[in-house]
Amino acid sequence: MRILATDIGFGYTKATDGRISQLFKSIVGEANPGQFAESVLPSQMATPRHFEIDGEDVFVGELAESQSRGRSFTLDPGQFIQQYARTLGLAAIAPYAEHGDPVRLVTGLPVSFFRKHRDALTTQLQNRHAVTIIHANGEREEKSIYIEKVRVIPQPFGSLFNYMLNEQGKAVQQRFVTEKIGVIDIGFRTADFAVSEKTKYSERGSLSTDSGMSVAFNAIAGALHEKSGTQIELYRLYEAVTRGTIKIRGSRYDITGLVQQTFQQLAARIAVEVNRLWADDWDIDCIVLTGGGGATLEPYLRPLLQGDVLAMPVDQDARLNNVAGYLKYGLHLWNP
C-alpha cells in the first residue's frame, strides 16, 4: 500500500510520494506523438507528460502548452472537477504508483468548493484506472492504478499539516496543535482563508474568495492586449511575470511596473477580505501565509495584515506546501 498526495490546482498540479515531488501547469491537450518525438529533447522529459488514460491519448502541463493543437485550461470549478481533475491527478501520481498495488491518496479543495465538490472528486479518483505512460523515447509503460481510498481536505490545511507534522506524520510543532492559527493560502484561482483552533476547523473564520493570482494576470493580459492587440492566455504569462518582460510578435514589452501595480492592488484586496473575515478572531496567535501566490505577494501583503505573520521558509517552493502537508496527513491517518 502506497500513500501519495496530489494538489490539483487551477494553475499548477503537484504530487509527491515523500521522496520526489513534481509540479506542472494544469493544462490538458490532445496528444501529437509525431511532433513530440521530433521536437522534445529527452532531457526535457525527465518526468512523463504523455499518457493514455482509459484510452484517451493526452499531453499535460508544459508539453500540452507547447505541442498540443487543442489545449484546455479553465478557472471554472465545476468544469475543472468534471473534465480535468481526474486526468491531471492521475498524470501526477502515475510515476509513483506501482502496477496493481493499492494507493491511498490525499488531496484538497478550496474552502468554498469543498462541500459541493468533495464527493465528485472522490468518485473521480477512487477507482481502478488504466494508465499508460509514454516516455520520451516512445517506450510504453502500462499500469493499473488502484486508488482504494481518497481523503479530500480543505486546501489550506495542507500547509498547516506541513508545519505541524514531521516526515513520519507525527505532531512535532506543538504550537500548531495547541494555538489558534489563521491560514492564508493564495492560489491561482482562489484565495483561501482558514482558521484552526487547537486543530479544529472553524467554519466562521474560513472562506474562499476569487482573489487568486489570476486577478492580477487578467489585468496584465488586458493591458498587454491594449498595447499589442494580442490576447495572451493566462498560463503563458507565468514566465513573463517572473522575468518582467514579454516578447509579442517581435516587440518586447517591459511589464515590471505593471506587475508591481497589479500585485499591490491584489494584496490590498486580499488584506481587506481577510481582516474583515477575522475581525472577531482577534485572538489568532499567528498567521500562516502560503501557496505560490502567497510567496509572490508576501512583500506586498505582509504590511497590510493585522497579526503575527510567520516568515515563509526561503529554501522551499511555496507551491508545494499543501501537497507536502497532504502526504504528512496521509501518513498520520494510515501509517500510525
PDB file of N, CA and C in Angstrom, residues 227-311:
ATOM      1  N   LYS A 227      -2.055  47.211 -25.652  1.00  0.00           N
ATOM      2  CA  LYS A 227      -0.820  47.695 -26.268  1.00  0.00           C
ATOM      3  C   LYS A 227      -0.463  46.953 -27.554  1.00  0.00           C
ATOM      4  N   SER A 228      -0.715  45.636 -27.579  1.00  0.00           N
ATOM      5  CA  SER A 228      -0.210  44.820 -28.687  1.00  0.00           C
ATOM      6  C   SER A 228      -1.289  44.315 -29.625  1.00  0.00           C
ATOM      7  N   GLY A 229      -2.547  44.322 -29.173  1.00  0.00           N
ATOM      8  CA  GLY A 229      -3.622  43.760 -29.972  1.00  0.00           C
ATOM      9  C   GLY A 229      -3.696  42.251 -29.906  1.00  0.00           C
ATOM     10  N   THR A 230      -2.863  41.622 -29.087  1.00  0.00           N
ATOM     11  CA  THR A 230      -2.828  40.166 -28.965  1.00  0.00           C
ATOM     12  C   THR A 230      -3.361  39.743 -27.603  1.00  0.00           C
ATOM     13  N   GLN A 231      -4.283  38.777 -27.614  1.00  0.00           N
ATOM     14  CA  GLN A 231      -4.816  38.242 -26.365  1.00  0.00           C
ATOM     15  C   GLN A 231      -3.910  37.105 -25.898  1.00  0.00           C
ATOM     16  N   ILE A 232      -3.278  37.288 -24.736  1.00  0.00           N
ATOM     17  CA  ILE A 232      -2.334  36.299 -24.206  1.00  0.00           C
ATOM     18  C   ILE A 232      -3.060  35.376 -23.240  1.00  0.00           C
ATOM     19  N   GLU A 233      -2.932  34.057 -23.440  1.00  0.00           N
ATOM     20  CA  GLU A 233      -3.504  33.109 -22.498  1.00  0.00           C
ATOM     21  C   GLU A 233      -2.820  33.280 -21.143  1.00  0.00           C
ATOM     22  N   LEU A 234      -3.594  33.162 -20.062  1.00  0.00           N
ATOM     23  CA  LEU A 234      -3.045  33.432 -18.734  1.00  0.00           C
ATOM     24  C   LEU A 234      -1.871  32.520 -18.400  1.00  0.00           C
ATOM     25  N   TYR A 235      -1.970  31.234 -18.779  1.00  0.00           N
ATOM     26  CA  TYR A 235      -0.896  30.307 -18.422  1.00  0.00           C
ATOM     27  C   TYR A 235       0.401  30.579 -19.187  1.00  0.00           C
ATOM     28  N   ARG A 236       0.337  31.424 -20.209  1.00  0.00           N
ATOM     29  CA  ARG A 236       1.552  31.775 -20.935  1.00  0.00           C
ATOM     30  C   ARG A 236       2.210  33.038 -20.372  1.00  0.00           C
ATOM     31  N   LEU A 237       1.644  33.562 -19.300  1.00  0.00           N
ATOM     32  CA  LEU A 237       2.217  34.744 -18.657  1.00  0.00           C
ATOM     33  C   LEU A 237       3.118  34.402 -17.471  1.00  0.00           C
ATOM     34  N   TYR A 238       3.098  33.153 -17.015  1.00  0.00           N
ATOM     35  CA  TYR A 238       3.830  32.808 -15.790  1.00  0.00           C
ATOM     36  C   TYR A 238       5.295  33.239 -15.862  1.00  0.00           C
ATOM     37  N   GLU A 239       5.976  32.817 -16.892  1.00  0.00           N
ATOM     38  CA  GLU A 239       7.401  33.095 -17.010  1.00  0.00           C
ATOM     39  C   GLU A 239       7.641  34.591 -17.262  1.00  0.00           C
ATOM     40  N   ALA A 240       6.777  35.208 -18.054  1.00  0.00           N
ATOM     41  CA  ALA A 240       6.940  36.637 -18.354  1.00  0.00           C
ATOM     42  C   ALA A 240       6.811  37.483 -17.095  1.00  0.00           C
ATOM     43  N   VAL A 241       5.873  37.141 -16.233  1.00  0.00           N
ATOM     44  CA  VAL A 241       5.703  37.885 -14.984  1.00  0.00           C
ATOM     45  C   VAL A 241       6.950  37.760 -14.121  1.00  0.00           C
ATOM     46  N   THR A 242       7.539  36.568 -14.093  1.00  0.00           N
ATOM     47  CA  THR A 242       8.769  36.367 -13.318  1.00  0.00           C
ATOM     48  C   THR A 242       9.927  37.172 -13.905  1.00  0.00           C
ATOM     49  N   ARG A 243      10.046  37.187 -15.241  1.00  0.00           N
ATOM     50  CA  ARG A 243      11.133  37.923 -15.900  1.00  0.00           C
ATOM     51  C   ARG A 243      10.922  39.424 -15.866  1.00  0.00           C
ATOM     52  N   GLY A 244       9.673  39.844 -15.972  1.00  0.00           N
ATOM     53  CA  GLY A 244       9.368  41.271 -16.065  1.00  0.00           C
ATOM     54  C   GLY A 244       9.303  41.779 -17.486  1.00  0.00           C
ATOM     55  N   THR A 245       9.459  40.894 -18.461  1.00  0.00           N
ATOM     56  CA  THR A 245       9.357  41.283 -19.873  1.00  0.00           C
ATOM     57  C   THR A 245       8.659  40.183 -20.661  1.00  0.00           C
ATOM     58  N   ILE A 246       8.090  40.570 -21.802  1.00  0.00           N
ATOM     59  CA  ILE A 246       7.476  39.595 -22.697  1.00  0.00           C
ATOM     60  C   ILE A 246       7.650  40.075 -24.125  1.00  0.00           C
ATOM     61  N   LYS A 247       7.931  39.145 -25.031  1.00  0.00           N
ATOM     62  CA  LYS A 247       8.046  39.475 -26.446  1.00  0.00           C
ATOM     63  C   LYS A 247       6.785  39.003 -27.162  1.00  0.00           C
ATOM     64  N   ILE A 248       6.122  39.928 -27.871  1.00  0.00           N
ATOM     65  CA  ILE A 248       4.899  39.622 -28.603  1.00  0.00           C
ATOM     66  C   ILE A 248       5.087  40.079 -30.045  1.00  0.00           C
ATOM     67  N   ARG A 249       5.042  39.138 -30.958  1.00  0.00           N
ATOM     68  CA  ARG A 249       5.178  39.422 -32.392  1.00  0.00           C
ATOM     69  C   ARG A 249       6.394  40.309 -32.688  1.00  0.00           C
ATOM     70  N   GLY A 250       7.512  39.961 -32.045  1.00  0.00           N
ATOM     71  CA  GLY A 250       8.773  40.632 -32.322  1.00  0.00           C
ATOM     72  C   GLY A 250       9.055  41.865 -31.490  1.00  0.00           C
ATOM     73  N   SER A 251       8.063  42.357 -30.767  1.00  0.00           N
ATOM     74  CA  SER A 251       8.253  43.535 -29.919  1.00  0.00           C
ATOM     75  C   SER A 251       8.329  43.108 -28.460  1.00  0.00           C
ATOM     76  N   ARG A 252       9.291  43.682 -27.732  1.00  0.00           N
ATOM     77  CA  ARG A 252       9.450  43.336 -26.318  1.00  0.00           C
ATOM     78  C   ARG A 252       8.804  44.412 -25.447  1.00  0.00           C
ATOM     79  N   TYR A 253       8.035  43.958 -24.465  1.00  0.00           N
ATOM     80  CA  TYR A 253       7.322  44.850 -23.561  1.00  0.00           C
ATOM     81  C   TYR A 253       7.859  44.668 -22.145  1.00  0.00           C
ATOM     82  N   ASP A 254       8.191  45.770 -21.508  1.00  0.00           N
ATOM     83  CA  ASP A 254       8.612  45.757 -20.110  1.00  0.00           C
ATOM     84  C   ASP A 254       7.354  45.846 -19.245  1.00  0.00           C
ATOM     85  N   ILE A 255       7.097  44.803 -18.454  1.00  0.00           N
ATOM     86  CA  ILE A 255       5.874  44.774 -17.639  1.00  0.00           C
ATOM     87  C   ILE A 255       6.188  44.857 -16.144  1.00  0.00           C
ATOM     88  N   THR A 256       7.405  45.224 -15.801  1.00  0.00           N
ATOM     89  CA  THR A 256       7.803  45.260 -14.391  1.00  0.00           C
ATOM     90  C   THR A 256       6.880  46.158 -13.570  1.00  0.00           C
ATOM     91  N   GLY A 257       6.671  47.392 -14.021  1.00  0.00           N
ATOM     92  CA  GLY A 257       5.808  48.323 -13.293  1.00  0.00           C
ATOM     93  C   GLY A 257       4.374  47.841 -13.234  1.00  0.00           C
ATOM     94  N   LEU A 258       3.892  47.271 -14.333  1.00  0.00           N
ATOM     95  CA  LEU A 258       2.530  46.754 -14.397  1.00  0.00           C
ATOM     96  C   LEU A 258       2.348  45.609 -13.404  1.00  0.00           C
ATOM     97  N   VAL A 259       3.332  44.719 -13.341  1.00  0.00           N
ATOM     98  CA  VAL A 259       3.271  43.595 -12.407  1.00  0.00           C
ATOM     99  C   VAL A 259       3.222  44.104 -10.969  1.00  0.00           C
ATOM    100  N   GLN A 260       4.087  45.026 -10.633  1.00  0.00           N
ATOM    101  CA  GLN A 260       4.107  45.560  -9.277  1.00  0.00           C
ATOM    102  C   GLN A 260       2.788  46.231  -8.917  1.00  0.00           C
ATOM    103  N   GLN A 261       2.229  46.969  -9.858  1.00  0.00           N
ATOM    104  CA  GLN A 261       0.960  47.660  -9.608  1.00  0.00           C
ATOM    105  C   GLN A 261      -0.174  46.672  -9.372  1.00  0.00           C
ATOM    106  N   THR A 262      -0.284  45.661 -10.228  1.00  0.00           N
ATOM    107  CA  THR A 262      -1.379  44.698 -10.089  1.00  0.00           C
ATOM    108  C   THR A 262      -1.208  43.845  -8.840  1.00  0.00           C
ATOM    109  N   PHE A 263       0.033  43.526  -8.470  1.00  0.00           N
ATOM    110  CA  PHE A 263       0.264  42.742  -7.258  1.00  0.00           C
ATOM    111  C   PHE A 263      -0.096  43.561  -6.016  1.00  0.00           C
ATOM    112  N   GLN A 264       0.253  44.840  -6.031  1.00  0.00           N
ATOM    113  CA  GLN A 264      -0.094  45.710  -4.899  1.00  0.00           C
ATOM    114  C   GLN A 264      -1.604  45.819  -4.752  1.00  0.00           C
ATOM    115  N   GLN A 265      -2.308  45.973  -5.858  1.00  0.00           N
ATOM    116  CA  GLN A 265      -3.766  46.079  -5.811  1.00  0.00           C
ATOM    117  C   GLN A 265      -4.398  44.779  -5.317  1.00  0.00           C
ATOM    118  N   LEU A 266      -3.877  43.648  -5.772  1.00  0.00           N
ATOM    119  CA  LEU A 266      -4.423  42.361  -5.336  1.00  0.00           C
ATOM    120  C   LEU A 266      -4.156  42.137  -3.850  1.00  0.00           C
ATOM    121  N   ALA A 267      -2.952  42.473  -3.388  1.00  0.00           N
ATOM    122  CA  ALA A 267      -2.631  42.319  -1.971  1.00  0.00           C
ATOM    123  C   ALA A 267      -3.562  43.174  -1.109  1.00  0.00           C
ATOM    124  N   ALA A 268      -3.842  44.392  -1.549  1.00  0.00           N
ATOM    125  CA  ALA A 268      -4.754  45.256  -0.798  1.00  0.00           C
ATOM    126  C   ALA A 268      -6.156  44.649  -0.737  1.00  0.00           C
ATOM    127  N   ARG A 269      -6.593  44.080  -1.835  1.00  0.00           N
ATOM    128  CA  ARG A 269      -7.917  43.446  -1.878  1.00  0.00           C
ATOM    129  C   ARG A 269      -7.984  42.260  -0.915  1.00  0.00           C
ATOM    130  N   ILE A 270      -6.945  41.426  -0.909  1.00  0.00           N
ATOM    131  CA  ILE A 270      -6.917  40.263  -0.019  1.00  0.00           C
ATOM    132  C   ILE A 270      -6.871  40.699   1.443  1.00  0.00           C
ATOM    133  N   ALA A 271      -6.078  41.727   1.740  1.00  0.00           N
ATOM    134  CA  ALA A 271      -5.973  42.204   3.118  1.00  0.00           C
ATOM    135  C   ALA A 271      -7.322  42.687   3.640  1.00  0.00           C
ATOM    136  N   VAL A 272      -8.066  43.401   2.810  1.00  0.00           N
ATOM    137  CA  VAL A 272      -9.399  43.858   3.216  1.00  0.00           C
ATOM    138  C   VAL A 272     -10.296  42.654   3.501  1.00  0.00           C
ATOM    139  N   GLU A 273     -10.251  41.649   2.629  1.00  0.00           N
ATOM    140  CA  GLU A 273     -11.097  40.463   2.800  1.00  0.00           C
ATOM    141  C   GLU A 273     -10.775  39.719   4.086  1.00  0.00           C
ATOM    142  N   VAL A 274      -9.496  39.468   4.331  1.00  0.00           N
ATOM    143  CA  VAL A 274      -9.133  38.652   5.492  1.00  0.00           C
ATOM    144  C   VAL A 274      -9.286  39.428   6.785  1.00  0.00           C
ATOM    145  N   ASN A 275      -8.947  40.707   6.790  1.00  0.00           N
ATOM    146  CA  ASN A 275      -9.107  41.490   8.016  1.00  0.00           C
ATOM    147  C   ASN A 275     -10.581  41.621   8.394  1.00  0.00           C
ATOM    148  N   ARG A 276     -11.457  41.715   7.403  1.00  0.00           N
ATOM    149  CA  ARG A 276     -12.893  41.764   7.677  1.00  0.00           C
ATOM    150  C   ARG A 276     -13.389  40.403   8.180  1.00  0.00           C
ATOM    151  N   LEU A 277     -12.950  39.327   7.521  1.00  0.00           N
ATOM    152  CA  LEU A 277     -13.390  37.978   7.897  1.00  0.00           C
ATOM    153  C   LEU A 277     -12.980  37.634   9.322  1.00  0.00           C
ATOM    154  N   TRP A 278     -11.769  38.024   9.702  1.00  0.00           N
ATOM    155  CA  TRP A 278     -11.238  37.666  11.017  1.00  0.00           C
ATOM    156  C   TRP A 278     -11.387  38.786  12.047  1.00  0.00           C
ATOM    157  N   ALA A 279     -12.308  39.702  11.822  1.00  0.00           N
ATOM    158  CA  ALA A 279     -12.480  40.825  12.748  1.00  0.00           C
ATOM    159  C   ALA A 279     -12.790  40.344  14.165  1.00  0.00           C
ATOM    160  N   ASP A 280     -13.572  39.263  14.294  1.00  0.00           N
ATOM    161  CA  ASP A 280     -13.914  38.726  15.616  1.00  0.00           C
ATOM    162  C   ASP A 280     -12.892  37.713  16.121  1.00  0.00           C
ATOM    163  N   ASP A 281     -11.942  37.347  15.266  1.00  0.00           N
ATOM    164  CA  ASP A 281     -10.908  36.383  15.658  1.00  0.00           C
ATOM    165  C   ASP A 281      -9.627  37.119  16.035  1.00  0.00           C
ATOM    166  N   TRP A 282      -9.763  38.116  16.912  1.00  0.00           N
ATOM    167  CA  TRP A 282      -8.617  38.922  17.319  1.00  0.00           C
ATOM    168  C   TRP A 282      -7.632  38.132  18.184  1.00  0.00           C
ATOM    169  N   ASP A 283      -8.052  36.903  18.606  1.00  0.00           N
ATOM    170  CA  ASP A 283      -7.184  36.076  19.444  1.00  0.00           C
ATOM    171  C   ASP A 283      -6.374  35.061  18.635  1.00  0.00           C
ATOM    172  N   ILE A 284      -6.307  35.231  17.302  1.00  0.00           N
ATOM    173  CA  ILE A 284      -5.441  34.363  16.492  1.00  0.00           C
ATOM    174  C   ILE A 284      -3.990  34.548  16.939  1.00  0.00           C
ATOM    175  N   ASP A 285      -3.316  33.439  17.189  1.00  0.00           N
ATOM    176  CA  ASP A 285      -1.934  33.507  17.686  1.00  0.00           C
ATOM    177  C   ASP A 285      -0.935  33.838  16.585  1.00  0.00           C
ATOM    178  N   CYS A 286      -1.133  33.269  15.401  1.00  0.00           N
ATOM    179  CA  CYS A 286      -0.244  33.588  14.291  1.00  0.00           C
ATOM    180  C   CYS A 286      -0.936  33.294  12.979  1.00  0.00           C
ATOM    181  N   ILE A 287      -0.409  33.879  11.910  1.00  0.00           N
ATOM    182  CA  ILE A 287      -0.958  33.720  10.569  1.00  0.00           C
ATOM    183  C   ILE A 287       0.079  33.043   9.695  1.00  0.00           C
ATOM    184  N   VAL A 288      -0.349  31.982   9.011  1.00  0.00           N
ATOM    185  CA  VAL A 288       0.497  31.282   8.054  1.00  0.00           C
ATOM    186  C   VAL A 288       0.116  31.753   6.658  1.00  0.00           C
ATOM    187  N   LEU A 289       1.056  32.316   5.944  1.00  0.00           N
ATOM    188  CA  LEU A 289       0.861  32.740   4.560  1.00  0.00           C
ATOM    189  C   LEU A 289       1.499  31.689   3.661  1.00  0.00           C
ATOM    190  N   THR A 290       0.724  31.139   2.724  1.00  0.00           N
ATOM    191  CA  THR A 290       1.226  30.008   1.961  1.00  0.00           C
ATOM    192  C   THR A 290       0.709  30.038   0.526  1.00  0.00           C
ATOM    193  N   GLY A 291       1.112  29.030  -0.245  1.00  0.00           N
ATOM    194  CA  GLY A 291       0.748  28.937  -1.652  1.00  0.00           C
ATOM    195  C   GLY A 291       1.715  29.717  -2.526  1.00  0.00           C
ATOM    196  N   GLY A 292       1.736  29.372  -3.810  1.00  0.00           N
ATOM    197  CA  GLY A 292       2.607  30.099  -4.730  1.00  0.00           C
ATOM    198  C   GLY A 292       2.294  31.575  -4.769  1.00  0.00           C
ATOM    199  N   GLY A 293       1.000  31.898  -4.721  1.00  0.00           N
ATOM    200  CA  GLY A 293       0.607  33.301  -4.691  1.00  0.00           C
ATOM    201  C   GLY A 293       0.984  33.977  -3.394  1.00  0.00           C
ATOM    202  N   GLY A 294       0.967  33.216  -2.299  1.00  0.00           N
ATOM    203  CA  GLY A 294       1.374  33.764  -1.018  1.00  0.00           C
ATOM    204  C   GLY A 294       2.826  34.197  -1.025  1.00  0.00           C
ATOM    205  N   ALA A 295       3.683  33.364  -1.618  1.00  0.00           N
ATOM    206  CA  ALA A 295       5.098  33.713  -1.707  1.00  0.00           C
ATOM    207  C   ALA A 295       5.303  34.944  -2.588  1.00  0.00           C
ATOM    208  N   THR A 296       4.563  35.012  -3.689  1.00  0.00           N
ATOM    209  CA  THR A 296       4.700  36.138  -4.616  1.00  0.00           C
ATOM    210  C   THR A 296       4.232  37.449  -3.988  1.00  0.00           C
ATOM    211  N   LEU A 297       3.117  37.391  -3.269  1.00  0.00           N
ATOM    212  CA  LEU A 297       2.515  38.611  -2.723  1.00  0.00           C
ATOM    213  C   LEU A 297       3.015  38.975  -1.331  1.00  0.00           C
ATOM    214  N   GLU A 298       3.840  38.130  -0.728  1.00  0.00           N
ATOM    215  CA  GLU A 298       4.246  38.370   0.657  1.00  0.00           C
ATOM    216  C   GLU A 298       4.769  39.790   0.909  1.00  0.00           C
ATOM    217  N   PRO A 299       5.698  40.313   0.096  1.00  0.00           N
ATOM    218  CA  PRO A 299       6.198  41.662   0.413  1.00  0.00           C
ATOM    219  C   PRO A 299       5.133  42.752   0.322  1.00  0.00           C
ATOM    220  N   TYR A 300       4.102  42.524  -0.486  1.00  0.00           N
ATOM    221  CA  TYR A 300       3.019  43.496  -0.621  1.00  0.00           C
ATOM    222  C   TYR A 300       1.964  43.303   0.473  1.00  0.00           C
ATOM    223  N   LEU A 301       1.736  42.055   0.868  1.00  0.00           N
ATOM    224  CA  LEU A 301       0.619  41.713   1.741  1.00  0.00           C
ATOM    225  C   LEU A 301       0.970  41.791   3.224  1.00  0.00           C
ATOM    226  N   ARG A 302       2.171  41.376   3.578  1.00  0.00           N
ATOM    227  CA  ARG A 302       2.540  41.297   4.992  1.00  0.00           C
ATOM    228  C   ARG A 302       2.287  42.611   5.749  1.00  0.00           C
ATOM    229  N   PRO A 303       2.674  43.780   5.209  1.00  0.00           N
ATOM    230  CA  PRO A 303       2.453  45.024   5.968  1.00  0.00           C
ATOM    231  C   PRO A 303       0.982  45.376   6.157  1.00  0.00           C
ATOM    232  N   LEU A 304       0.092  44.746   5.388  1.00  0.00           N
ATOM    233  CA  LEU A 304      -1.328  45.094   5.434  1.00  0.00           C
ATOM    234  C   LEU A 304      -2.133  44.182   6.354  1.00  0.00           C
ATOM    235  N   LEU A 305      -1.523  43.117   6.844  1.00  0.00           N
ATOM    236  CA  LEU A 305      -2.233  42.148   7.666  1.00  0.00           C
ATOM    237  C   LEU A 305      -2.171  42.524   9.139  1.00  0.00           C
ATOM    238  N   GLN A 306      -3.254  42.237   9.843  1.00  0.00           N
ATOM    239  CA  GLN A 306      -3.342  42.524  11.276  1.00  0.00           C
ATOM    240  C   GLN A 306      -3.041  41.243  12.046  1.00  0.00           C
ATOM    241  N   GLY A 307      -1.823  41.122  12.560  1.00  0.00           N
ATOM    242  CA  GLY A 307      -1.450  39.926  13.311  1.00  0.00           C
ATOM    243  C   GLY A 307      -0.010  39.533  13.069  1.00  0.00           C
ATOM    244  N   ASP A 308       0.408  38.486  13.755  1.00  0.00           N
ATOM    245  CA  ASP A 308       1.772  37.968  13.666  1.00  0.00           C
ATOM    246  C   ASP A 308       1.867  37.011  12.490  1.00  0.00           C
ATOM    247  N   VAL A 309       2.530  37.435  11.417  1.00  0.00           N
ATOM    248  CA  VAL A 309       2.645  36.618  10.206  1.00  0.00           C
ATOM    249  C   VAL A 309       3.968  35.854  10.250  1.00  0.00           C
ATOM    250  N   LEU A 310       3.881  34.518  10.156  1.00  0.00           N
ATOM    251  CA  LEU A 310       5.087  33.703  10.170  1.00  0.00           C
ATOM    252  C   LEU A 310       5.900  33.944   8.903  1.00  0.00           C
ATOM    253  N   ALA A 311       7.205  33.957   9.062  1.00  0.00           N
ATOM    254  CA  ALA A 311       8.085  34.081   7.897  1.00  0.00           C
ATOM    255  C   ALA A 311       7.980  32.822   7.042  1.00  0.00           C
TER     256      ALA A 311
END
